[in-house]
Short mmCIF file of N, CA and C and ligand atoms in Angstrom, two decimals:
data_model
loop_
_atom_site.label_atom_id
_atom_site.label_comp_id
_atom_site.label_asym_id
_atom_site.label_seq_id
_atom_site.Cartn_x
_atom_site.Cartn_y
_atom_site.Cartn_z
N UNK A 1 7.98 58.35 44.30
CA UNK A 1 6.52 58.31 44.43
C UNK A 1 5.89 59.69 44.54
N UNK A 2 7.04 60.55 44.81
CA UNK A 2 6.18 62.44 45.08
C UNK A 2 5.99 62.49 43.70
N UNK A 3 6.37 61.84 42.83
CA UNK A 3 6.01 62.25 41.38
C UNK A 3 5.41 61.73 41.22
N UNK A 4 4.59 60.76 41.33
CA UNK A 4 3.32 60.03 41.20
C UNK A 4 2.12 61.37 41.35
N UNK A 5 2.22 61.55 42.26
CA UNK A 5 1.27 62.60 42.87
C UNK A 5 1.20 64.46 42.17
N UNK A 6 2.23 63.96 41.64
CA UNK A 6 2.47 65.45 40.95
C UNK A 6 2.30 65.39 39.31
N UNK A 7 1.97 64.45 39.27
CA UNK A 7 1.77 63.75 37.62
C UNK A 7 0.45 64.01 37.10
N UNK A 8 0.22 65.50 36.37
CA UNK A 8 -0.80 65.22 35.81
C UNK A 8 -1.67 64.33 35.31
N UNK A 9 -1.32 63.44 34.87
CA UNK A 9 -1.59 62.83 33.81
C UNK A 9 -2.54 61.69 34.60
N UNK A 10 -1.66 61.43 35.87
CA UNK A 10 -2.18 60.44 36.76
C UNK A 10 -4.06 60.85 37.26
N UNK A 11 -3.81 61.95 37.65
CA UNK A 11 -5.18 62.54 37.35
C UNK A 11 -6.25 62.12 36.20
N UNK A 12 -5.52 62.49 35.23
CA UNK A 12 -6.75 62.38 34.17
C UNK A 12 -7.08 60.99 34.03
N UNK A 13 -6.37 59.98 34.03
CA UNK A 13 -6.73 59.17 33.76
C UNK A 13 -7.45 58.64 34.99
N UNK A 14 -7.30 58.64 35.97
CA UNK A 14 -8.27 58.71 37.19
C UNK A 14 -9.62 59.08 37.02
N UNK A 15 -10.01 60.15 36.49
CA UNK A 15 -11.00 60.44 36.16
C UNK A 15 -11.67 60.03 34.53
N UNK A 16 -11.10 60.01 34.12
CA UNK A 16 -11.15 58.72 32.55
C UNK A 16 -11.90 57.37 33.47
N UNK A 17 -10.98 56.68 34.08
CA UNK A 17 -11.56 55.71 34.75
C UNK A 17 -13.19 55.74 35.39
N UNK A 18 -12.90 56.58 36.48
CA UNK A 18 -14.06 57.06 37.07
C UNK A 18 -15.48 57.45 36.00
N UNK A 19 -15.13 58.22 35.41
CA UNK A 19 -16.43 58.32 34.11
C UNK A 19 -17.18 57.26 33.31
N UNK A 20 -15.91 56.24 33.21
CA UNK A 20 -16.29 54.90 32.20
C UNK A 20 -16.99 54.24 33.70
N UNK A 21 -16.57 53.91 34.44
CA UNK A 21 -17.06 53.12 36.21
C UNK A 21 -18.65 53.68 36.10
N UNK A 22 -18.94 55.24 35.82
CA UNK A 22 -20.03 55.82 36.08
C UNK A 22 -20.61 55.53 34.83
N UNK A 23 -20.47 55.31 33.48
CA UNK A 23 -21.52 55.49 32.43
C UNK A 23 -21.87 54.12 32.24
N UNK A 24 -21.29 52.49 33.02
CA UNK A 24 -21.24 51.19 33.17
C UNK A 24 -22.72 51.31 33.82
N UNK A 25 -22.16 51.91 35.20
CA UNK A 25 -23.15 51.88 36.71
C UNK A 25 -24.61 52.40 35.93
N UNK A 26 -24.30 53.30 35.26
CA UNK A 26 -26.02 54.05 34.82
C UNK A 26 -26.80 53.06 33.74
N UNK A 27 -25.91 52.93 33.08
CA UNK A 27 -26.37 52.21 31.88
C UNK A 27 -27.23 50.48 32.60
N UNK A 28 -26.54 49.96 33.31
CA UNK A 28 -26.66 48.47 33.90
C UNK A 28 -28.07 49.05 34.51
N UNK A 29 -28.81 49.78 34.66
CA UNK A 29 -30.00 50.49 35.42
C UNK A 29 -30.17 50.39 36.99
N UNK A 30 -31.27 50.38 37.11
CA UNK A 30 -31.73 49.76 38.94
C UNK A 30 -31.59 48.82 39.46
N UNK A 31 -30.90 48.67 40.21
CA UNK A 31 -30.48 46.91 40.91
C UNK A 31 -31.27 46.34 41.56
N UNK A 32 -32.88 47.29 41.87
CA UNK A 32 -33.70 47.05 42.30
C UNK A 32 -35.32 46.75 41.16
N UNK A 33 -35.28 47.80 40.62
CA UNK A 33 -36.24 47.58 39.63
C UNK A 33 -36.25 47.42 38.15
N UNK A 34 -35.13 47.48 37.84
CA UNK A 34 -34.44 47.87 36.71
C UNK A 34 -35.05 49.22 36.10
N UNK A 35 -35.10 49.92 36.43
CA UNK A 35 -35.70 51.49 36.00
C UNK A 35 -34.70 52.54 36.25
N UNK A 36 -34.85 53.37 34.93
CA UNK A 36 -33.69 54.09 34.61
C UNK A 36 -32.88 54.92 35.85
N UNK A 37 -31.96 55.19 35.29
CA UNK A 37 -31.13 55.83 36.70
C UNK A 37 -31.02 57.18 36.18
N UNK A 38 -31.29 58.28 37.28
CA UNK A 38 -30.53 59.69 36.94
C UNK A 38 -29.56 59.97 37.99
N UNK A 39 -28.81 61.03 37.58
CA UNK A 39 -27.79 61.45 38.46
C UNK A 39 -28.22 62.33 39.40
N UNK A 40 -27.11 61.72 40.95
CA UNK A 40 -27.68 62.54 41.83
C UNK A 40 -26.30 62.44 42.49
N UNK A 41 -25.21 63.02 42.47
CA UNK A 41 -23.54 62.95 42.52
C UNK A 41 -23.78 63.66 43.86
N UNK A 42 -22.81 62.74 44.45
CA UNK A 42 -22.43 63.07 46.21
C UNK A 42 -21.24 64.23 45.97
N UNK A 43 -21.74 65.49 46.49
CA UNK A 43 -20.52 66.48 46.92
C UNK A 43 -19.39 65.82 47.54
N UNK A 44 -18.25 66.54 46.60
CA UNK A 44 -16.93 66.16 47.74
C UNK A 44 -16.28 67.11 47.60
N UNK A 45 -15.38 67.34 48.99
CA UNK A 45 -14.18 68.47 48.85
C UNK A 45 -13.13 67.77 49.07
N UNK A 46 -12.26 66.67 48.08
CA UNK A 46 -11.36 66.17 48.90
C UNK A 46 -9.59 66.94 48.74
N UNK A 47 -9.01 66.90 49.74
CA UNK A 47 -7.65 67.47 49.88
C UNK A 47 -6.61 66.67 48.76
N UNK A 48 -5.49 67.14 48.88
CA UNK A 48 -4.25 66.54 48.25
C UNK A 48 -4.40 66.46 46.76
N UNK A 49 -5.22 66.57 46.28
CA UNK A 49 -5.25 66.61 44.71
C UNK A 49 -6.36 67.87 43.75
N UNK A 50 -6.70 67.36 43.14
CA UNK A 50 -7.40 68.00 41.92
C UNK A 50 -8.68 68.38 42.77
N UNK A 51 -9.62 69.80 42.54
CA UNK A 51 -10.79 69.96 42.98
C UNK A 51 -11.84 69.14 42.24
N UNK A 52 -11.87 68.09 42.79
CA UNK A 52 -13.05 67.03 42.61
C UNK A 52 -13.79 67.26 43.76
N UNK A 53 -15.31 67.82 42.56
CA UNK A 53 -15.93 68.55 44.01
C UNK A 53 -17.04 67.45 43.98
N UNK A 54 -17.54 66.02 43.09
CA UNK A 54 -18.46 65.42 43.35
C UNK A 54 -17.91 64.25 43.14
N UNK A 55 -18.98 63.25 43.64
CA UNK A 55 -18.60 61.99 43.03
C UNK A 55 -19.81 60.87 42.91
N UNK A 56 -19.92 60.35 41.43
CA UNK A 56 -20.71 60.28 40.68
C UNK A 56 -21.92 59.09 41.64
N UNK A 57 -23.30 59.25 41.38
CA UNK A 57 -23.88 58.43 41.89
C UNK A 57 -25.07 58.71 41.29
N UNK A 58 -25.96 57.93 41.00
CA UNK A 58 -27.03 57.90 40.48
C UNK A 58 -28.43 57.52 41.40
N UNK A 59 -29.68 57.80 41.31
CA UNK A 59 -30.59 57.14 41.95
C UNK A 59 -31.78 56.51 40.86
N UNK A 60 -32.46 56.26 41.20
CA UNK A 60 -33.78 55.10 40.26
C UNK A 60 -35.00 56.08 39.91
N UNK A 61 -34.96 56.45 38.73
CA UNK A 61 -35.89 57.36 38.49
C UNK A 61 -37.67 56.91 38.82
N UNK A 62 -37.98 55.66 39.37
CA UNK A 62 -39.03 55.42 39.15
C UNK A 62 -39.57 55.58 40.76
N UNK A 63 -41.07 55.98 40.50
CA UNK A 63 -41.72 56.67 41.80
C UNK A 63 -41.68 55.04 42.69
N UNK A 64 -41.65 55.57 44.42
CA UNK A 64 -41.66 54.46 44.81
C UNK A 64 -40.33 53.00 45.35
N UNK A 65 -39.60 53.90 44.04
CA UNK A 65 -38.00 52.86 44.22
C UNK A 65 -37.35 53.99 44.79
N UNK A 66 -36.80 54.89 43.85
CA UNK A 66 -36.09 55.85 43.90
C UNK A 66 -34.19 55.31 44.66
N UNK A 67 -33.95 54.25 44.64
CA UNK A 67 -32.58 53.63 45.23
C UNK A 67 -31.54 54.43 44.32
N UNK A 68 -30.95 54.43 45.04
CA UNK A 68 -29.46 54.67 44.75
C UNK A 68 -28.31 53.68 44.21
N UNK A 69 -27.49 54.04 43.45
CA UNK A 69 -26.45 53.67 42.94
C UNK A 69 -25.17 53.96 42.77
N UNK A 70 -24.40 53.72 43.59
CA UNK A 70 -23.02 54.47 43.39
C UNK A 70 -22.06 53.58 42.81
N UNK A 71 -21.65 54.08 41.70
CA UNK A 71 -20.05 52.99 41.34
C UNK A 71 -18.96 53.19 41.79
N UNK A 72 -18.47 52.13 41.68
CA UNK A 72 -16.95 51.86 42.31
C UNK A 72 -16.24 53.34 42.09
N UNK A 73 -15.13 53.79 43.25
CA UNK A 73 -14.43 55.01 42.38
C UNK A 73 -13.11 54.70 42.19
N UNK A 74 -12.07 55.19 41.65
CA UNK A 74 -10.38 55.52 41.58
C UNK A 74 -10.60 56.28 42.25
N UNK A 75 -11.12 57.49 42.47
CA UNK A 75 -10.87 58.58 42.79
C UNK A 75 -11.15 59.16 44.05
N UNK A 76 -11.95 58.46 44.92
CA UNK A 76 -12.58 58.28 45.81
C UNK A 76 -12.22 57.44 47.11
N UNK A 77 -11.83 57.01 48.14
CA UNK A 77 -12.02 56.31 48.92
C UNK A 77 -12.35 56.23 49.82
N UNK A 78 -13.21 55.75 49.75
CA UNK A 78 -14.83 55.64 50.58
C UNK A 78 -14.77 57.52 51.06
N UNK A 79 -14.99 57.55 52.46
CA UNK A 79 -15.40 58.66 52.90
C UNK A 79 -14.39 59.67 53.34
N UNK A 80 -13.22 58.92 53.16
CA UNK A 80 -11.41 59.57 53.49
C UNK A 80 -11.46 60.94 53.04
N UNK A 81 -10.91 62.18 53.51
CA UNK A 81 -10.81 63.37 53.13
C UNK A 81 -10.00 63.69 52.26
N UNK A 82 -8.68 62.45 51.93
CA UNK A 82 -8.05 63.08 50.80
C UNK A 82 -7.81 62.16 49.57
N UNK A 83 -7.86 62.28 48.66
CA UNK A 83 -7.90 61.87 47.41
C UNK A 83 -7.15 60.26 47.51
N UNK A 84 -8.05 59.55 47.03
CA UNK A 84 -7.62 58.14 47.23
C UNK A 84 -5.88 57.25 46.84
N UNK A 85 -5.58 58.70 45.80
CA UNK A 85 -4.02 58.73 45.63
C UNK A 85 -3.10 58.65 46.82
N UNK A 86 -3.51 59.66 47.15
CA UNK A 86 -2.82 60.26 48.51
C UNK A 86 -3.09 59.24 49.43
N UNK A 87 -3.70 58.79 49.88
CA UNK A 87 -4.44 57.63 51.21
C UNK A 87 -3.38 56.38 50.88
N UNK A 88 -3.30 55.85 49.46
CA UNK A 88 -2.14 54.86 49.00
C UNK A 88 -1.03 55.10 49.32
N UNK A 89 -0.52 56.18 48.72
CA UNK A 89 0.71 56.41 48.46
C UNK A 89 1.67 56.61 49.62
N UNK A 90 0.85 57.96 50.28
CA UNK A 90 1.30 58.28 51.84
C UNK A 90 1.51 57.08 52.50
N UNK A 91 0.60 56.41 52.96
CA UNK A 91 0.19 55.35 53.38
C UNK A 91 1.54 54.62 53.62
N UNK A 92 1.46 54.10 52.32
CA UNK A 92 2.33 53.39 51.71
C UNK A 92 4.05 53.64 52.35
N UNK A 93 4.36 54.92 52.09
CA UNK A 93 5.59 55.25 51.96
C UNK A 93 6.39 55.32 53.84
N UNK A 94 5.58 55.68 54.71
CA UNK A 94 5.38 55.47 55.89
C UNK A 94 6.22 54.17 56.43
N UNK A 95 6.35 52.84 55.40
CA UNK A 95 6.45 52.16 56.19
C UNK A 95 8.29 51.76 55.42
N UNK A 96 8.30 52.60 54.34
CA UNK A 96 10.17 53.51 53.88
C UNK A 96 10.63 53.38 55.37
N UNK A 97 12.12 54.00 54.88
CA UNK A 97 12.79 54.24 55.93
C UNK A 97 13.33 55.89 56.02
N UNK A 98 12.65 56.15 55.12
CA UNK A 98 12.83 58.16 54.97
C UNK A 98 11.83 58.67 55.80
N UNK A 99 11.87 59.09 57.30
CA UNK A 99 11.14 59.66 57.59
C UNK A 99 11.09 60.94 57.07
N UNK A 100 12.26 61.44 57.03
CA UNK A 100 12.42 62.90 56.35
C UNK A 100 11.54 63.42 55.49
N UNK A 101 11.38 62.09 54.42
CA UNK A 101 10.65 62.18 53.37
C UNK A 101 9.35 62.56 53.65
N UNK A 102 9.03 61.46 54.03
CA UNK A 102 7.26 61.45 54.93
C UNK A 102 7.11 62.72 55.61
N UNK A 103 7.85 63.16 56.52
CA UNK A 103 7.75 64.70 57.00
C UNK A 103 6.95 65.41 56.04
N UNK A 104 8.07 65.99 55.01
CA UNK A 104 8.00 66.91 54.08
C UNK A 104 6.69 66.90 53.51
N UNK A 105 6.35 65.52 52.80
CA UNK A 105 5.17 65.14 52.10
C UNK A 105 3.72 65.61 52.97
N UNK A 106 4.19 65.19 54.31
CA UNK A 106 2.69 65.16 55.28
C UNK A 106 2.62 66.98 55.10
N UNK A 107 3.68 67.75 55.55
CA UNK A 107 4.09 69.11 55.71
C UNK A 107 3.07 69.62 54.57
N UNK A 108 3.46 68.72 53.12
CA UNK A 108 2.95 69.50 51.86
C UNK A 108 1.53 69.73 51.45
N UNK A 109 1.08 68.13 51.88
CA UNK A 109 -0.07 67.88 51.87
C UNK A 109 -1.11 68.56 52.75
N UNK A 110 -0.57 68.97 53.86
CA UNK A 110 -0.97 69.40 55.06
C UNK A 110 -1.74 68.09 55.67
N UNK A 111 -1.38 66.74 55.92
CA UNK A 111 -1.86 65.94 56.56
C UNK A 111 -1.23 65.73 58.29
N UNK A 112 -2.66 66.16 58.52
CA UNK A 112 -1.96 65.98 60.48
C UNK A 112 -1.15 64.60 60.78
N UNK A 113 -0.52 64.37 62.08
CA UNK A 113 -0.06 63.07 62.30
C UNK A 113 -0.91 62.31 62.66
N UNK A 114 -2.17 62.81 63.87
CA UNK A 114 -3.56 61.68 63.46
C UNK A 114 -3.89 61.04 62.40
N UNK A 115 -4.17 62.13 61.46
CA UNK A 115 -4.28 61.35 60.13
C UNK A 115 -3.73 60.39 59.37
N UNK A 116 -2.86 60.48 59.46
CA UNK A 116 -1.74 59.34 59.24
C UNK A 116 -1.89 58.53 60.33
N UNK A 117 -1.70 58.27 61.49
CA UNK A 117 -2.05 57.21 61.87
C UNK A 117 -3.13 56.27 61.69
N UNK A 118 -4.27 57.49 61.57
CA UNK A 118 -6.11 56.60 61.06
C UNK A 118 -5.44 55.82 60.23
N UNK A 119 -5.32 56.35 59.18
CA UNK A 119 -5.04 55.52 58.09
C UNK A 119 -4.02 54.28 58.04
N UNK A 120 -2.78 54.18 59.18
CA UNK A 120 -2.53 53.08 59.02
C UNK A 120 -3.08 52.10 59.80
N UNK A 121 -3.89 52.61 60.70
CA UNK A 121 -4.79 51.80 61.84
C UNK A 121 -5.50 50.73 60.66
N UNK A 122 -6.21 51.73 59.89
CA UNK A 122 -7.17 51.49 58.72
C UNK A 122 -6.44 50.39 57.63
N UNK A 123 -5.47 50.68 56.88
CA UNK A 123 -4.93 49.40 56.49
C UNK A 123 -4.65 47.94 56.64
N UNK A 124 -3.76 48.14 58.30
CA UNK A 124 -3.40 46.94 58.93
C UNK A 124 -4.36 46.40 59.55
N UNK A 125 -5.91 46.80 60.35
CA UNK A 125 -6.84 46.39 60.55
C UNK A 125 -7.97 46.43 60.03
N UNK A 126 -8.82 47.20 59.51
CA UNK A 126 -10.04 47.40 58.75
C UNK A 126 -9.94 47.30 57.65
N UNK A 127 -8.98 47.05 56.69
CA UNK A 127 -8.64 47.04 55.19
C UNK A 127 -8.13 45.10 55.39
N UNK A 128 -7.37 44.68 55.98
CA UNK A 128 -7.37 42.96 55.94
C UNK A 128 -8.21 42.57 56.51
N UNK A 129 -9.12 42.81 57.36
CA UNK A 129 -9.62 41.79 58.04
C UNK A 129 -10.84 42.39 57.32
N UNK A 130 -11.29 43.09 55.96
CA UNK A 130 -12.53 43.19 55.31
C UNK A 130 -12.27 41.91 54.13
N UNK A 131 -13.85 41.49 54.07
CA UNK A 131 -13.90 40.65 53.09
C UNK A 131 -13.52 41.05 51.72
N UNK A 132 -13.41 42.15 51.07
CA UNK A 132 -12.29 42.25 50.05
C UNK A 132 -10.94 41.36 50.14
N UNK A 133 -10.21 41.73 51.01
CA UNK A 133 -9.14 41.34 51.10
C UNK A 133 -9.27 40.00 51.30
N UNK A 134 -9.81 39.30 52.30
CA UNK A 134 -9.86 38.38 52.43
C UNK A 134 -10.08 37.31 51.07
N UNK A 135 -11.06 38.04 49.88
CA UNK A 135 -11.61 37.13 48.74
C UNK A 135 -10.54 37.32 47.87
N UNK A 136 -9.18 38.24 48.32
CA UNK A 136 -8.69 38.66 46.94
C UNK A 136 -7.04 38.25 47.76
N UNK A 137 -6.83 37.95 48.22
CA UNK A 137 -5.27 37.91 49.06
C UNK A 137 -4.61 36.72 48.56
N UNK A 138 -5.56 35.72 47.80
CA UNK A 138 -5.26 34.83 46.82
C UNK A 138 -4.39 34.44 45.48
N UNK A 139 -4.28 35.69 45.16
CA UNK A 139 -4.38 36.09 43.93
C UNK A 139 -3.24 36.21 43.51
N UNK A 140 -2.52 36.78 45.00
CA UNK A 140 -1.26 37.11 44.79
C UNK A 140 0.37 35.80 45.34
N UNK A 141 0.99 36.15 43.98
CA UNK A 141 1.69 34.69 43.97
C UNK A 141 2.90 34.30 44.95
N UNK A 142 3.32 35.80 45.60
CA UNK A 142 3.76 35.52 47.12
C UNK A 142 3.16 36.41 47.75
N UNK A 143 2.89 35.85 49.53
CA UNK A 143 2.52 36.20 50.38
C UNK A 143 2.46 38.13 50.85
N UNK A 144 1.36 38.66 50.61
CA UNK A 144 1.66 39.78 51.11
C UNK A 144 1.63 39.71 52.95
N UNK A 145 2.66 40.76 53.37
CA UNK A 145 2.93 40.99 54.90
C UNK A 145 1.91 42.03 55.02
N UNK A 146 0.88 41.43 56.09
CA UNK A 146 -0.31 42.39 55.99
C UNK A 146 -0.08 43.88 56.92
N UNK A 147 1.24 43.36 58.14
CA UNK A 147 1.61 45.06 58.59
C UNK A 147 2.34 45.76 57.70
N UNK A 148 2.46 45.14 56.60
CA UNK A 148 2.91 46.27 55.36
C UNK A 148 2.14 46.82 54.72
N UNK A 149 0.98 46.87 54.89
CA UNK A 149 -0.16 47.80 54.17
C UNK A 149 -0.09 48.85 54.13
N UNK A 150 -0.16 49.45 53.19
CA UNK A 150 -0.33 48.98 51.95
C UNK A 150 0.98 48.85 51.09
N UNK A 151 1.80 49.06 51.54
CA UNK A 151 3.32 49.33 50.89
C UNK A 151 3.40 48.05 50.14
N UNK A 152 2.94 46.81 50.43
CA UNK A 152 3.82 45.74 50.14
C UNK A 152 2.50 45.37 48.48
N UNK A 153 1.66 45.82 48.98
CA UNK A 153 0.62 46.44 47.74
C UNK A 153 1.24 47.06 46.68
N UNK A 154 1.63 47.84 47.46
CA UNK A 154 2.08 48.71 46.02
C UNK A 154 2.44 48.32 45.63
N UNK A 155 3.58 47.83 46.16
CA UNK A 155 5.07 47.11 45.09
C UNK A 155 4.32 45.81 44.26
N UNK A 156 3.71 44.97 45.11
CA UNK A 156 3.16 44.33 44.35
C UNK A 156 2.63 44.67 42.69
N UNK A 157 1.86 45.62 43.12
CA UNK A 157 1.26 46.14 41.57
C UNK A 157 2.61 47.12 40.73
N UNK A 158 3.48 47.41 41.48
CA UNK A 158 4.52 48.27 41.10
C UNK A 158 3.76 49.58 40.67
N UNK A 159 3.03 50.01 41.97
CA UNK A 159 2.46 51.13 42.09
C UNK A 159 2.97 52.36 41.83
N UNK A 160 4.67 52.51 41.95
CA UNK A 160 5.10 53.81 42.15
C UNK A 160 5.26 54.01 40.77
N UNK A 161 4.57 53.41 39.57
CA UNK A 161 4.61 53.74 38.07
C UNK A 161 3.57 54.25 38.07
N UNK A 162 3.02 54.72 36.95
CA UNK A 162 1.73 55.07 36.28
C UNK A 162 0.72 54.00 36.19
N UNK A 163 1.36 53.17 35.29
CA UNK A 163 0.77 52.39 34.83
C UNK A 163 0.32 51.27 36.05
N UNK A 164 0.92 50.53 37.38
CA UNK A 164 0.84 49.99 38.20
C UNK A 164 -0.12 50.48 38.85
N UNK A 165 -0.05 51.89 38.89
CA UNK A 165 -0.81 52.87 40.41
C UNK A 165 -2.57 52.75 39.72
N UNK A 166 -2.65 52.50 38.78
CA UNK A 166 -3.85 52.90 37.74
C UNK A 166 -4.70 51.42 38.08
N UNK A 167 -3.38 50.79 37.69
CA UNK A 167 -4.09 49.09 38.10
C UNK A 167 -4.12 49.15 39.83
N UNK A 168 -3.27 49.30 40.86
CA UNK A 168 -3.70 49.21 42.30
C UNK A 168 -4.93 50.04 42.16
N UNK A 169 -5.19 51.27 41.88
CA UNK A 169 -6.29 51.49 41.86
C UNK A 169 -7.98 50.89 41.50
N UNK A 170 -7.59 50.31 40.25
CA UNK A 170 -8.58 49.79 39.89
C UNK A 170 -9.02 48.48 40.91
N UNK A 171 -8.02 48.42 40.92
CA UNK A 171 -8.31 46.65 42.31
C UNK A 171 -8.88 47.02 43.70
N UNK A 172 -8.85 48.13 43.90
CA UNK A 172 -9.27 49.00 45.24
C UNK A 172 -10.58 49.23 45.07
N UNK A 173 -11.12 49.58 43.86
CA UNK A 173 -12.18 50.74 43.60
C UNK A 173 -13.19 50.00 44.31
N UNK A 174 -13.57 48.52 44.52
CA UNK A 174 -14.74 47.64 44.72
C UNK A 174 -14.91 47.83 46.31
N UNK A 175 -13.84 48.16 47.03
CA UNK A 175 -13.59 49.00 48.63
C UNK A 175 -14.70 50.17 48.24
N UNK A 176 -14.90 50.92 47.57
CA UNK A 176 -15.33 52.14 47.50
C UNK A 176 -16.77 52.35 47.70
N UNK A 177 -17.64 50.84 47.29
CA UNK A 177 -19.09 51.51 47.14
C UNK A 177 -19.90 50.51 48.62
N UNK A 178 -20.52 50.67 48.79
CA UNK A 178 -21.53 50.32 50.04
C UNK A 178 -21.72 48.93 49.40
N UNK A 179 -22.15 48.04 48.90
CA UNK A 179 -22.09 47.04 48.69
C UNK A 179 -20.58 46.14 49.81
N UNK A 180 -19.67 46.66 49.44
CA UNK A 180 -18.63 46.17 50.29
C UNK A 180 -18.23 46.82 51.71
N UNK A 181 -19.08 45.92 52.49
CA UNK A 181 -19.28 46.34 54.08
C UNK A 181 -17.89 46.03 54.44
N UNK A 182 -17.90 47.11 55.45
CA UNK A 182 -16.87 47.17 56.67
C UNK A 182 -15.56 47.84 56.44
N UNK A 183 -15.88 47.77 55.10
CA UNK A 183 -14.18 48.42 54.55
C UNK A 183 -14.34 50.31 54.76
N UNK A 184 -15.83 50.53 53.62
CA UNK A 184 -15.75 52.05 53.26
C UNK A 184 -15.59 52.76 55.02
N UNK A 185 -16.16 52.79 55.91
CA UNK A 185 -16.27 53.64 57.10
C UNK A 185 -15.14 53.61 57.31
N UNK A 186 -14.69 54.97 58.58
CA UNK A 186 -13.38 54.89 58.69
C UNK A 186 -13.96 56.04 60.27
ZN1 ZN B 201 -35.45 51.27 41.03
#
């Protein structure tokens, strides 16, 4: 899975994703007035990956509305400091039996041990017991073990591929925008 993360490629298409998510969101217009949208992209500095210094959001060009619009991200999760890769994967691997591994990785990443804990606090409680999960835990044709979060995710999607991690991602992204309460805060 350290090669997941070290995989160019995994990047680009992350942001491939993210662009098509954003030219959907603009195009579909105002959810309020239907009046055109311009861009007004939320700064980000997030850690562990690629300098993605914004992330895409639009507001309602018309006087009076002016609302906002943010689409779903890959790349993004919710307000987390490090790249929504990293938040999975780490995450994820934690619940291995290589601590060694996890060491090294946290070491590389420079992720504190707080941090890692938020985040599995955040999985096993604020990530199942959000109505995402709850509308979507269905879906899957055996039982995920929800103190395996996200690990048992992954595998599910057979995340530690390319092609899997692209799809867990995409199934995540709807976590990402304000529309889906309780999940994004952290
Ligand atoms: Zn509007």
């Amino acid at each position: 899975m350290e090669t997941m993360l070290q995989d160019r490629r995994v990047y680009e298409l992350l942001e491939k994703v993210d662009r098509d998510l954003a030219l959907k969101a603009q195009a579909g217009g105002c959810e309020h007035c239907g009046g055109i949208l311009h861009r007004g992209n939320y700064t980000r500095k997030p850690r562990g990956g690629p300098a993605w210094d914004s992330r895409y959001s639009f507001c309602c060009s018309r006087e009076g509305c002016r609302k906002r619009k943010t689409p779903p991200s890959v790349r993004f999760l919710g307000r987390k400091v490090y790249v929504g890769v990293v938040v999975v994967l780490v995450s994820a691997m934690m619940h291995g039996l290589n601590e060694g591994r996890v060491k090294r990785l946290r070491l590389e990443l420079e992720i504190d041990r707080r941090t890692l804990a938020r985040w599995r606090e955040w999985w096993i409680h604020t990530f199942v017991q959000g109505d995402f999960w709850r509308g979507e835990r269905g879906r899957f044709w055996h039982a995920i073990t929800e103190e395996k979060m996200p690990s048992e995710l992954v595998e599910a999607f057979g995340g530690w591929q390319r092609e899997g991690l692209m799809k867990l991602m995409k199934f995540l992204s709807p976590i990402t925008t304000s529309s889906c309460k309780g999940v994004v805060a952290m």
